[in-house]
Every structure is written in C-alpha cells, then in structure tokens.
CSV table of C-alpha atoms in Angstrom, one decimal:
chain,number,residue,atom,x,y,z
A,130,MET,CA,0.0,0.0,0.0
A,131,ALA,CA,1.4,3.4,-1.1
A,132,GLY,CA,2.4,5.8,1.6
A,133,THR,CA,2.5,9.7,1.3
A,134,LEU,CA,5.4,12.0,1.3
A,135,LEU,CA,4.5,15.7,2.0
A,136,ILE,CA,6.9,18.2,0.6
A,137,GLY,CA,6.9,21.9,-0.1
A,138,SER,CA,7.7,23.8,-3.4
A,139,ARG,CA,10.6,22.1,-5.2
A,140,ARG,CA,12.0,25.4,-6.2
A,141,TYR,CA,12.7,26.5,-2.6
A,142,SER,CA,12.3,23.7,-0.1
A,143,SER,CA,15.8,22.4,0.8
A,144,TRP,CA,14.6,20.3,3.6
A,145,SER,CA,12.0,18.6,1.3
A,146,LEU,CA,14.8,17.7,-1.1
A,147,ARG,CA,16.7,15.9,1.6
A,148,GLY,CA,13.8,13.6,2.5
A,149,TRP,CA,12.7,13.2,-1.1
A,150,LEU,CA,16.2,12.0,-2.1
A,151,ALA,CA,16.3,9.4,0.7
A,152,VAL,CA,12.8,8.1,-0.2
A,153,LYS,CA,13.7,7.7,-3.9
A,154,LEU,CA,16.9,6.0,-3.1
A,155,ALA,CA,15.1,3.6,-0.8
A,156,LYS,CA,12.5,3.0,-3.5
A,157,LEU,CA,9.6,3.5,-1.1
A,158,ASP,CA,6.1,3.2,-2.6
A,159,VAL,CA,4.7,6.7,-1.8
A,160,ASP,CA,2.5,9.3,-3.4
A,161,GLU,CA,4.0,12.8,-3.4
A,162,LYS,CA,1.9,15.8,-2.1
A,163,VAL,CA,3.3,19.1,-2.8
A,164,ILE,CA,2.2,22.3,-1.0
A,165,ALA,CA,3.2,25.7,-2.4
A,166,LEU,CA,5.3,27.7,0.1
A,167,LYS,CA,4.1,31.1,0.9
A,168,GLY,CA,7.2,32.3,2.8
A,169,GLY,CA,7.5,33.8,6.2
A,170,GLY,CA,6.0,30.8,8.0
A,171,LYS,CA,2.6,31.5,6.4
A,172,THR,CA,2.0,28.1,4.8
A,173,THR,CA,-0.7,27.1,7.3
A,174,GLU,CA,-1.8,24.2,5.1
A,175,ILE,CA,1.2,22.3,6.3
A,176,HIS,CA,0.3,22.9,9.9
A,177,ALA,CA,-2.8,20.8,9.6
A,178,LEU,CA,-1.0,17.9,8.0
A,179,SER,CA,2.4,17.5,9.5
A,180,PRO,CA,3.1,16.7,13.2
A,181,ASN,CA,5.9,19.4,13.5
A,182,LYS,CA,4.1,21.8,11.1
A,183,LEU,CA,7.0,21.5,8.7
A,184,VAL,CA,8.0,19.6,5.6
A,185,PRO,CA,9.0,16.9,4.7
A,186,TYR,CA,6.7,14.4,6.4
A,187,LEU,CA,6.5,10.7,5.5
A,188,GLN,CA,3.7,8.2,6.1
A,189,HIS,CA,4.7,4.8,5.0
A,190,ASP,CA,3.6,1.2,6.0
A,191,GLY,CA,2.2,2.4,9.3
A,192,ALA,CA,5.1,4.7,10.2
A,193,HIS,CA,4.8,8.5,10.6
A,194,VAL,CA,8.2,10.2,10.3
A,195,TRP,CA,9.1,13.8,10.3
A,196,GLU,CA,12.4,15.8,10.3
A,197,SER,CA,14.6,15.1,7.3
A,198,LEU,CA,17.3,13.3,9.2
A,199,ALA,CA,14.8,10.9,10.8
A,200,ILE,CA,13.3,10.2,7.3
A,201,CYS,CA,16.8,9.4,6.0
A,202,GLU,CA,17.4,7.1,8.9
A,203,TYR,CA,14.1,5.3,8.3
A,204,CYS,CA,14.9,5.0,4.6
A,205,ALA,CA,18.3,3.5,5.5
A,206,GLU,CA,16.5,0.7,7.2
A,207,HIS,CA,15.0,-0.2,3.8
A,208,GLU,CA,18.1,0.6,1.8
A,209,PRO,CA,21.3,-0.2,3.9
A,210,SER,CA,23.6,1.4,1.3
A,211,LEU,CA,22.4,4.7,2.4
A,212,TRP,CA,25.1,4.5,5.2
A,213,PRO,CA,28.6,3.2,4.6
A,214,GLN,CA,29.1,-0.4,5.6
A,215,ASP,CA,32.3,0.2,7.7
A,216,ARG,CA,31.5,1.2,11.3
A,217,VAL,CA,34.1,3.9,11.5
A,218,VAL,CA,33.2,5.5,8.2
A,219,ARG,CA,29.6,5.3,9.0
A,220,ALA,CA,30.2,7.2,12.3
A,221,HIS,CA,31.9,9.9,10.3
A,222,ALA,CA,28.9,10.1,7.8
A,223,ARG,CA,26.5,10.2,10.6
A,224,SER,CA,28.4,13.0,12.3
A,225,VAL,CA,28.5,15.3,9.2
A,226,SER,CA,24.9,14.6,8.4
A,227,ALA,CA,23.9,15.7,12.0
A,228,GLN,CA,26.2,18.7,11.5
A,229,MET,CA,24.2,19.8,8.5
A,230,HIS,CA,20.9,19.3,10.3
A,231,ALA,CA,22.0,21.4,13.2
A,232,GLY,CA,24.4,23.9,11.8
A,233,PHE,CA,25.6,26.0,8.8
A,234,ARG,CA,22.9,28.7,9.8
A,235,PRO,CA,24.8,31.7,8.0
A,236,ILE,CA,24.8,29.8,4.7
A,237,ARG,CA,21.2,28.8,5.1
A,238,GLN,CA,20.1,32.4,6.0
A,239,ASN,CA,22.1,34.2,3.3
A,240,CYS,CA,22.0,31.8,0.5
A,241,PRO,CA,18.4,30.5,0.2
A,242,MET,CA,17.8,27.5,-2.1
A,243,ASP,CA,16.2,28.5,-5.4
A,244,VAL,CA,16.8,26.0,-8.2
A,245,GLU,CA,15.8,28.5,-10.9
A,246,ARG,CA,17.9,31.4,-9.7
A,247,VAL,CA,20.6,32.5,-12.3
A,248,PRO,CA,24.0,31.7,-10.8
A,249,ALA,CA,25.9,34.7,-9.5
A,250,PRO,CA,28.1,35.5,-6.6
A,251,LEU,CA,26.8,37.5,-3.7
A,252,SER,CA,27.5,41.2,-3.8
A,253,GLU,CA,28.8,41.1,-0.2
A,254,ILE,CA,30.0,38.2,2.1
A,255,SER,CA,29.9,38.8,5.9
A,256,GLU,CA,32.7,37.4,8.1
A,257,ASP,CA,30.2,34.9,9.6
A,258,LEU,CA,29.3,33.7,6.2
A,259,ALA,CA,32.8,33.4,5.1
A,260,LYS,CA,33.7,31.4,8.1
A,261,ASP,CA,30.7,29.1,7.6
A,262,VAL,CA,31.6,28.5,3.9
A,263,ALA,CA,35.2,27.6,5.0
A,264,LEU,CA,33.9,25.2,7.6
A,265,LEU,CA,31.6,23.7,5.0
A,266,SER,CA,34.4,23.3,2.5
A,267,GLU,CA,36.6,21.6,5.2
A,268,THR,CA,33.8,19.3,6.2
A,269,LEU,CA,32.9,18.2,2.7
A,270,LYS,CA,36.5,17.7,1.6
A,271,GLY,CA,37.1,15.6,4.7
A,272,ALA,CA,34.4,13.3,3.6
A,273,LEU,CA,35.4,13.2,-0.1
A,274,ILE,CA,39.1,12.4,0.5
A,275,ARG,CA,38.6,10.0,3.5
A,276,SER,CA,39.9,7.1,1.6
A,277,GLY,CA,42.9,9.1,0.3
A,278,THR,CA,41.5,9.6,-3.2
A,279,ALA,CA,38.6,11.9,-3.9
A,280,THR,CA,35.3,10.0,-4.4
A,281,PRO,CA,32.5,11.3,-6.6
A,282,TYR,CA,30.0,11.4,-3.6
A,283,LEU,CA,30.6,11.9,0.0
A,284,PHE,CA,32.0,8.6,1.5
A,285,GLY,CA,32.1,6.7,-1.8
A,286,ASP,CA,30.7,5.9,-5.3
A,287,VAL,CA,26.9,6.0,-4.4
A,288,LEU,CA,24.8,8.5,-2.6
A,289,THR,CA,24.4,8.1,1.1
A,290,VAL,CA,22.4,10.0,3.6
A,291,ALA,CA,25.3,12.5,3.9
A,292,ASP,CA,24.8,13.4,0.2
A,293,CYS,CA,21.0,13.7,0.8
A,294,MET,CA,21.6,16.1,3.7
A,295,TYR,CA,24.1,18.2,1.8
A,296,ALA,CA,22.3,18.2,-1.7
A,297,PRO,CA,20.7,21.6,-1.2
A,298,VAL,CA,24.1,22.9,-0.2
A,299,ALA,CA,25.4,21.7,-3.5
A,300,ILE,CA,22.8,23.9,-5.2
A,301,ARG,CA,23.7,26.9,-3.0
A,302,ILE,CA,27.5,26.5,-3.9
A,303,HIS,CA,26.6,26.5,-7.5
A,304,THR,CA,23.9,29.2,-7.4
A,305,TYR,CA,26.0,31.7,-5.2
A,306,GLN,CA,29.4,30.6,-6.6
A,307,LEU,CA,30.7,30.0,-3.0
A,308,ASN,CA,34.4,29.6,-2.5
A,309,VAL,CA,35.0,26.0,-1.8
A,310,ASP,CA,37.9,23.6,-2.4
A,311,PRO,CA,38.2,22.1,-6.0
A,312,VAL,CA,37.5,18.7,-4.6
A,313,VAL,CA,34.2,20.0,-3.2
A,314,LYS,CA,33.4,21.7,-6.6
A,315,ALA,CA,33.8,18.5,-8.3
A,316,TRP,CA,31.3,16.9,-5.9
A,317,VAL,CA,28.8,19.7,-6.6
A,318,GLN,CA,29.0,18.8,-10.3
A,319,SER,CA,28.5,15.1,-9.5
A,320,MET,CA,25.5,16.0,-7.4
A,321,LEU,CA,23.9,18.4,-10.1
A,322,HIS,CA,24.3,15.7,-12.8
A,323,HIS,CA,22.8,12.9,-10.8
A,324,PRO,CA,19.6,11.6,-12.3
A,325,LEU,CA,17.5,12.2,-9.2
A,326,MET,CA,18.8,15.8,-8.9
A,327,LYS,CA,17.9,16.3,-12.7
A,328,GLU,CA,14.4,14.9,-11.9
A,329,TRP,CA,14.0,17.4,-8.9
A,330,TYR,CA,15.0,20.3,-11.2
A,331,SER,CA,12.7,19.2,-13.9
A,332,LEU,CA,9.6,18.9,-11.5
A,333,ALA,CA,10.4,22.3,-10.1
A,334,ASP,CA,10.2,23.7,-13.7
A,335,VAL,CA,6.6,22.5,-14.1
A,336,GLU,CA,5.3,23.9,-10.8
A,337,PRO,CA,2.6,26.6,-11.3
A,338,ALA,CA,3.9,30.1,-11.9
A,339,GLU,CA,1.8,31.5,-8.9
A,340,TRP,CA,4.0,29.4,-6.6
A,341,ARG,CA,6.9,31.8,-7.3
A,342,LEU,CA,8.0,33.9,-4.3
A,343,SER,CA,10.0,37.1,-4.3
A,344,TYR,CA,13.3,36.9,-2.6
A,345,GLU,CA,11.9,39.1,0.1
A,346,ASP,CA,9.3,36.7,0.9
A,347,LYS,CA,11.6,33.8,1.8
C-alpha cells in the first residue's frame, strides 16, 4: 500500500529535497503531495498535515516520520547502502549529516535555495558567512578524500544519507558561486548531474507560476 510524502515547493524547499532523495533512493512506494510555500511561515496548510508543522513528512507502512534526518534514517532501514558499511566511516557520515541538520545557519540564512535562480556571486559576504563557507568546505573535503583519493560522492561511489543532507548545499554552492575547495566543486558537479537531482529540477520547472516567491518573501 502506497504511503505519502508531504513536501514543499521544489524550487525552494531544501529540507523537502533531503527527504525526497532518501525516499527515492530507498524506492519507497509513496505518493508525493506538494504544498506551495508562501514564505515567512505563512504556509498554514502544512500545519494541519504535519506533526511538526513542517515539511517533509513521510507516512509509510504504518510509520509516521518527520524531520529530514529521521526520514533518512528510516529510509536506510529499507536501503542499507544509504549508510557506509564500515563502522568507523559510518560514524563519520552520521556526524557530518547531523552537523548539517543542526548547523551552517549563516549559509542557510544568506543563500536561500532557489533551483531556478541564475548563478551569480553574492555582492557582499559577511565574516560569519565566510567562516561558515570555510567550515563547509573543510567538512565536505574531509568526507570526499577520506579514503585518500577523492570520491564522486561523500563517502564513496554512491549517494548516502550524507549526500542527501548536503544536496541543497550543492545547489547553494553552484547558485551563489561560493568559494570552496576544488574537490568540493567536483562533488557539486557530480550531485547536479545525478539523475535524481535532474528529476527534482525538472519537476520544479513545471510547478505553477503562482507558486513563485519574491526573494523578500523567503
């Protein structure tokens, strides 16, 4: 029996992208329900449907799961490759995934995800943002070169929960042309060319025009 994945506008909803990628990689049988984001916490339709009044929210086979990282963990129970097999590497992957869930606030505040925004550098970068970007670059590079040789995705040759959690960051790095290590730039290209990321972009393209927000609304 199909479940349901509640997400927000694909153009803007970074947390929805994280949960959606994990659900797709786990091949869960779900129907997708998309709610247009209004910006500024005004999307009250979500409040009536989601336990934490946010997206994404997954209902599957009797389970009700909210928060992107919890959804990723649930999906990994169905698709074990979503975490590295090695215990030590898996601990590293879990740590950077939790780091994304709880941190990098300056990047999230100053570089909102918008998959249709024309790539261009920010006119001004604050000290806090510069420090956050430097930490991000260091964190991602550490995952990519853990084996001694850079891998196409974080922790290996296939997408893991860590890639799901940082996928919106790949979009932000590309959109705002953030200054990251060349190894990280290569990962960004690997992410943007992944079939699931291309699918997300194509679905965002066909969302109704009235779902568009001004940058001031977000």
